[in-house]
mmCIF file of C-alpha atoms and ligand atoms in Angstrom:
data_model
loop_
_atom_site.group_PDB
_atom_site.id
_atom_site.type_symbol
_atom_site.label_atom_id
_atom_site.label_comp_id
_atom_site.label_asym_id
_atom_site.label_seq_id
_atom_site.Cartn_x
_atom_site.Cartn_y
_atom_site.Cartn_z
ATOM 1 C CA UNK N 1 79.602 122.698 104.165
ATOM 2 C CA UNK N 2 82.021 121.364 101.532
ATOM 3 C CA UNK N 3 84.500 118.930 103.001
ATOM 4 C CA UNK N 4 87.206 116.612 101.711
ATOM 5 C CA UNK N 5 88.288 113.752 103.921
ATOM 6 C CA UNK N 6 91.799 112.378 103.399
ATOM 7 C CA UNK N 7 93.621 109.678 105.293
ATOM 8 C CA UNK N 8 95.452 106.377 105.000
ATOM 9 C CA UNK N 9 93.586 103.072 105.232
ATOM 10 C CA UNK N 10 92.954 101.924 108.802
ATOM 11 C CA UNK N 11 92.325 105.253 110.557
ATOM 12 C CA UNK N 12 88.536 104.988 110.683
ATOM 13 C CA UNK N 13 87.918 107.315 107.759
ATOM 14 C CA UNK N 14 84.729 105.550 106.651
ATOM 15 C CA UNK N 15 83.154 105.846 110.099
ATOM 16 C CA UNK N 16 84.154 109.489 110.396
ATOM 17 C CA UNK N 17 82.664 110.175 106.964
ATOM 18 C CA UNK N 18 79.309 108.794 108.112
ATOM 19 C CA UNK N 19 79.387 110.926 111.284
ATOM 20 C CA UNK N 20 80.211 114.114 109.356
ATOM 21 C CA UNK N 21 77.481 113.346 106.852
ATOM 22 C CA UNK N 22 74.982 113.151 109.716
ATOM 23 C CA UNK N 23 76.350 116.206 111.494
ATOM 24 C CA UNK N 24 76.236 118.533 108.492
ATOM 25 C CA UNK N 25 73.406 116.771 106.625
ATOM 26 C CA UNK N 26 75.458 116.565 103.434
ATOM 27 C CA UNK N 27 75.886 113.718 100.934
ATOM 28 C CA UNK N 28 78.906 111.456 101.386
ATOM 29 C CA UNK N 29 80.430 111.042 97.943
ATOM 30 C CA UNK N 30 82.778 108.113 97.516
ATOM 31 C CA UNK N 31 84.216 107.855 94.012
ATOM 32 C CA UNK N 32 84.973 104.183 94.691
ATOM 33 C CA UNK N 33 81.280 103.553 95.322
ATOM 34 C CA UNK N 34 80.195 105.486 92.227
ATOM 35 C CA UNK N 35 82.679 103.511 90.136
ATOM 36 C CA UNK N 36 81.379 100.206 91.459
ATOM 37 C CA UNK N 37 77.763 101.098 90.748
ATOM 38 C CA UNK N 38 78.608 102.414 87.250
ATOM 39 C CA UNK N 39 80.302 99.112 86.368
ATOM 40 C CA UNK N 40 76.948 97.448 87.031
ATOM 41 C CA UNK N 41 75.164 99.539 84.387
ATOM 42 C CA UNK N 42 75.215 99.347 80.572
ATOM 43 C CA UNK N 43 76.676 102.843 80.316
ATOM 44 C CA UNK N 44 79.857 103.055 78.206
ATOM 45 C CA UNK N 45 81.656 104.823 81.062
ATOM 46 C CA UNK N 46 80.874 101.795 83.246
ATOM 47 C CA UNK N 47 82.708 99.524 80.821
ATOM 48 C CA UNK N 48 85.701 101.873 80.685
ATOM 49 C CA UNK N 49 85.900 101.986 84.466
ATOM 50 C CA UNK N 50 85.498 98.230 84.720
ATOM 51 C CA UNK N 51 88.488 97.728 82.424
ATOM 52 C CA UNK N 52 90.767 99.736 84.697
ATOM 53 C CA UNK N 53 89.511 98.290 87.954
ATOM 54 C CA UNK N 54 89.685 94.706 86.706
ATOM 55 C CA UNK N 55 93.340 95.247 85.796
ATOM 56 C CA UNK N 56 93.993 96.593 89.283
ATOM 57 C CA UNK N 57 94.673 100.069 87.896
ATOM 58 C CA UNK N 58 93.397 103.438 89.023
ATOM 59 C CA UNK N 59 90.653 105.044 86.963
ATOM 60 C CA UNK N 60 92.368 107.886 85.008
ATOM 61 C CA UNK N 61 92.028 111.471 86.202
ATOM 62 C CA UNK N 62 89.887 112.722 83.308
ATOM 63 C CA UNK N 63 87.328 109.917 83.680
ATOM 64 C CA UNK N 64 87.247 110.428 87.446
ATOM 65 C CA UNK N 65 86.776 114.189 87.077
ATOM 66 C CA UNK N 66 83.887 113.682 84.651
ATOM 67 C CA UNK N 67 82.171 111.304 87.039
ATOM 68 C CA UNK N 68 82.578 113.821 89.870
ATOM 69 C CA UNK N 69 81.322 116.722 87.737
ATOM 70 C CA UNK N 70 78.121 114.773 87.000
ATOM 71 C CA UNK N 71 77.648 113.877 90.646
ATOM 72 C CA UNK N 72 78.051 117.522 91.707
ATOM 73 C CA UNK N 73 75.174 118.508 89.416
ATOM 74 C CA UNK N 74 72.729 116.494 91.512
ATOM 75 C CA UNK N 75 70.397 118.429 93.727
ATOM 76 C CA UNK N 76 71.592 117.052 97.062
ATOM 77 C CA UNK N 77 75.005 118.690 96.516
ATOM 78 C CA UNK N 78 73.497 122.174 96.794
ATOM 79 C CA UNK N 79 73.853 121.991 100.587
ATOM 80 C CA UNK N 80 77.440 120.813 100.295
ATOM 81 C CA UNK N 81 79.233 117.476 100.171
ATOM 82 C CA UNK N 82 81.819 115.278 101.754
ATOM 83 C CA UNK N 83 84.360 113.713 99.414
ATOM 84 C CA UNK N 84 86.133 110.540 100.359
ATOM 85 C CA UNK N 85 88.742 109.050 98.027
ATOM 86 C CA UNK N 86 88.782 112.136 95.828
ATOM 87 C CA UNK N 87 90.814 114.103 94.809
ATOM 88 C CA UNK N 88 93.679 111.639 94.755
ATOM 89 C CA UNK N 89 96.045 113.691 92.584
ATOM 90 C CA UNK N 90 96.860 117.398 92.258
ATOM 91 C CA UNK N 91 95.354 117.324 88.770
ATOM 92 C CA UNK N 92 92.071 116.120 90.267
ATOM 93 C CA UNK N 93 92.278 118.750 93.014
ATOM 94 C CA UNK N 94 92.698 121.501 90.422
ATOM 95 C CA UNK N 95 89.814 120.128 88.377
ATOM 96 C CA UNK N 96 87.589 120.164 91.464
ATOM 97 C CA UNK N 97 88.569 123.780 92.170
ATOM 98 C CA UNK N 98 87.500 124.713 88.643
ATOM 99 C CA UNK N 99 84.209 122.826 88.885
ATOM 100 C CA UNK N 100 83.382 124.670 92.098
ATOM 101 C CA UNK N 101 84.517 128.026 90.741
ATOM 102 C CA UNK N 102 82.079 127.642 87.838
ATOM 103 C CA UNK N 103 79.309 127.210 90.386
ATOM 104 C CA UNK N 104 80.535 130.166 92.446
ATOM 105 C CA UNK N 105 81.438 127.803 95.284
ATOM 106 C CA UNK N 106 84.573 126.867 97.175
ATOM 107 C CA UNK N 107 85.825 124.224 99.555
ATOM 108 C CA UNK N 108 85.487 124.883 103.277
ATOM 109 C CA UNK N 109 87.971 122.431 104.710
ATOM 110 C CA UNK N 110 90.161 119.408 103.990
ATOM 111 C CA UNK N 111 90.317 117.062 106.976
ATOM 112 C CA UNK N 112 93.399 114.858 107.068
ATOM 113 C CA UNK N 113 92.985 111.973 109.509
ATOM 114 C CA UNK N 114 96.450 110.626 110.147
ATOM 115 C CA UNK N 115 97.876 107.688 112.035
ATOM 116 C CA UNK N 116 101.213 106.104 112.820
ATOM 117 C CA UNK N 117 102.216 103.224 110.567
ATOM 118 C CA UNK N 118 102.675 100.720 113.420
ATOM 119 C CA UNK N 119 99.245 101.550 114.886
ATOM 120 C CA UNK N 120 97.616 101.190 111.489
ATOM 121 C CA UNK N 121 99.348 97.865 110.884
ATOM 122 C CA UNK N 122 98.177 96.644 114.288
ATOM 123 C CA UNK N 123 94.578 97.663 113.564
ATOM 124 C CA UNK N 124 94.383 96.272 110.052
ATOM 125 C CA UNK N 125 96.267 93.051 110.736
ATOM 126 C CA UNK N 126 93.665 92.134 113.374
ATOM 127 C CA UNK N 127 90.914 91.984 110.782
ATOM 128 C CA UNK N 128 89.461 88.612 109.830
ATOM 129 C CA UNK N 129 86.800 87.705 107.322
ATOM 130 C CA UNK N 130 84.570 84.685 106.733
ATOM 131 C CA UNK N 131 85.320 83.236 103.265
ATOM 132 C CA UNK N 132 81.794 81.786 103.088
ATOM 133 C CA UNK N 133 79.433 84.634 104.064
ATOM 134 C CA UNK N 134 81.777 87.649 104.091
ATOM 135 C CA UNK N 135 81.146 88.558 107.754
ATOM 136 C CA UNK N 136 83.994 90.634 109.204
ATOM 137 C CA UNK N 137 85.666 90.304 112.598
ATOM 138 C CA UNK N 138 88.486 91.899 114.536
ATOM 139 C CA UNK N 139 90.725 90.087 117.010
ATOM 140 C CA UNK N 140 90.705 93.093 119.360
ATOM 141 C CA UNK N 141 87.178 94.462 119.351
ATOM 142 C CA UNK N 142 84.926 92.210 117.288
ATOM 143 C CA UNK N 143 85.868 88.636 118.096
ATOM 144 C CA UNK N 144 83.723 85.732 116.904
ATOM 145 C CA UNK N 145 81.861 83.850 119.655
ATOM 146 C CA UNK N 146 84.029 80.781 119.090
ATOM 147 C CA UNK N 147 87.693 81.549 118.438
ATOM 148 C CA UNK N 148 88.591 81.295 114.747
ATOM 149 C CA UNK N 149 85.088 80.394 113.550
ATOM 150 C CA UNK N 150 82.342 82.442 111.886
ATOM 151 C CA UNK N 151 79.310 83.174 114.091
ATOM 152 C CA UNK N 152 76.898 82.585 111.230
ATOM 153 C CA UNK N 153 78.098 79.418 109.551
ATOM 154 C CA UNK N 154 81.010 78.061 111.601
ATOM 155 C CA UNK N 155 83.472 78.448 108.717
ATOM 156 C CA UNK N 156 87.122 79.055 109.597
ATOM 157 C CA UNK N 157 87.720 82.822 109.398
ATOM 158 C CA UNK N 158 90.775 84.027 107.483
ATOM 159 C CA UNK N 159 93.043 87.029 107.125
ATOM 160 C CA UNK N 160 92.818 88.715 103.751
ATOM 161 C CA UNK N 161 96.049 89.235 101.834
ATOM 162 C CA UNK N 162 95.282 92.987 101.968
ATOM 163 C CA UNK N 163 95.359 92.961 105.777
ATOM 164 C CA UNK N 164 98.656 91.136 106.234
ATOM 165 C CA UNK N 165 101.299 93.366 107.883
ATOM 166 C CA UNK N 166 103.685 93.371 104.875
ATOM 167 C CA UNK N 167 100.844 94.258 102.502
ATOM 168 C CA UNK N 168 99.535 96.962 104.825
ATOM 169 C CA UNK N 169 102.983 98.578 105.020
ATOM 170 C CA UNK N 170 103.298 98.451 101.239
ATOM 171 C CA UNK N 171 99.838 100.028 100.821
ATOM 172 C CA UNK N 172 100.733 102.735 103.329
ATOM 173 C CA UNK N 173 103.924 103.637 101.468
ATOM 174 C CA UNK N 174 102.072 103.857 98.147
ATOM 175 C CA UNK N 175 99.310 105.855 99.806
ATOM 176 C CA UNK N 176 101.669 108.371 101.404
ATOM 177 C CA UNK N 177 103.718 108.889 98.240
ATOM 178 C CA UNK N 178 100.604 109.464 96.214
ATOM 179 C CA UNK N 179 98.729 111.677 98.661
ATOM 180 C CA UNK N 180 101.612 113.870 99.832
ATOM 181 C CA UNK N 181 101.325 116.337 96.895
ATOM 182 C CA UNK N 182 97.544 116.653 97.420
ATOM 183 C CA UNK N 183 98.056 117.342 101.121
ATOM 184 C CA UNK N 184 100.684 119.985 100.284
ATOM 185 C CA UNK N 185 98.329 121.519 97.726
ATOM 186 C CA UNK N 186 95.616 122.084 100.330
ATOM 187 C CA UNK N 187 98.092 123.094 103.035
ATOM 188 C CA UNK N 188 99.300 125.927 100.813
ATOM 189 C CA UNK N 189 95.711 127.052 100.343
ATOM 190 C CA UNK N 190 95.236 127.143 104.127
ATOM 191 C CA UNK N 191 92.429 124.584 103.943
ATOM 192 C CA UNK N 192 94.106 121.603 105.598
ATOM 193 C CA UNK N 193 93.469 120.486 109.162
ATOM 194 C CA UNK N 194 95.091 117.384 110.630
ATOM 195 C CA UNK N 195 93.609 115.067 113.241
ATOM 196 C CA UNK N 196 95.139 112.022 114.900
ATOM 197 C CA UNK N 197 92.982 108.987 114.201
ATOM 198 C CA UNK N 198 94.522 106.868 116.968
ATOM 199 C CA UNK N 199 91.831 107.474 119.596
ATOM 200 C CA UNK N 200 88.250 106.272 119.871
ATOM 201 C CA UNK N 201 85.691 106.873 117.113
ATOM 202 C CA UNK N 202 83.906 109.586 119.081
ATOM 203 C CA UNK N 203 87.203 111.104 120.265
ATOM 204 C CA UNK N 204 88.348 111.494 116.679
ATOM 205 C CA UNK N 205 84.963 112.892 115.690
ATOM 206 C CA UNK N 206 85.081 115.538 118.439
ATOM 207 C CA UNK N 207 88.605 116.545 117.345
ATOM 208 C CA UNK N 208 87.457 116.828 113.739
ATOM 209 C CA UNK N 209 84.512 119.081 114.659
ATOM 210 C CA UNK N 210 86.825 121.190 116.829
ATOM 211 C CA UNK N 211 89.443 121.798 114.117
ATOM 212 C CA UNK N 212 86.740 122.552 111.553
ATOM 213 C CA UNK N 213 85.303 125.132 113.962
ATOM 214 C CA UNK N 214 88.712 126.690 114.514
ATOM 215 C CA UNK N 215 89.376 126.974 110.795
ATOM 216 C CA UNK N 216 86.019 128.675 110.224
ATOM 217 C CA UNK N 217 86.937 131.214 112.963
ATOM 218 C CA UNK N 218 90.178 132.105 111.192
ATOM 219 C CA UNK N 219 88.289 132.965 108.005
HETATM 220 ZN ZN1 LIG W 301 80.378 83.134 107.714
#
């Protein structure tokens, strides 16, 4: 099974990725994770990536595509894969198509987990983090034992700049503008399925499995 998972921040994409990985027994490939581990090596590509990330810029398409091409050569990808965070542009999507074509493979499905902006803002703005140990909390479903204080060290927990409502809305706008063409690209190919990420984790997961099943029936 070859799957791409797309969705804005705050819809539970990471959790869904882990569940799909288990369900289909395929590797979960996150370009963000590969980038972070490459920056910790001496490889020249690690230095290049570090330069972009440290400036708060996206890693360019050609570098990203190369990294993905190498990852796809690994043995565990023979059974399939789940991409998360890639492709982020139409250029990357086309490059992936070509990589797969060379292997005589093709994508099975692109799962778009969507959510309403106000629900996403509500979810993300409830997140809190401990500045001392990095433990994460949520005001709705993962409260600390003592209000406002970290369970592990008693430090005052804080809201990250990234999780403040204005920042979340800004991130969502950037995300939607950037991803729209990629979503259209896969819609035209008949590969896109959309699922509402507003429900529970398992509810979303069941919906995802259902739409994947339906798409396979159409083929
Ligand atoms: Zn702490």
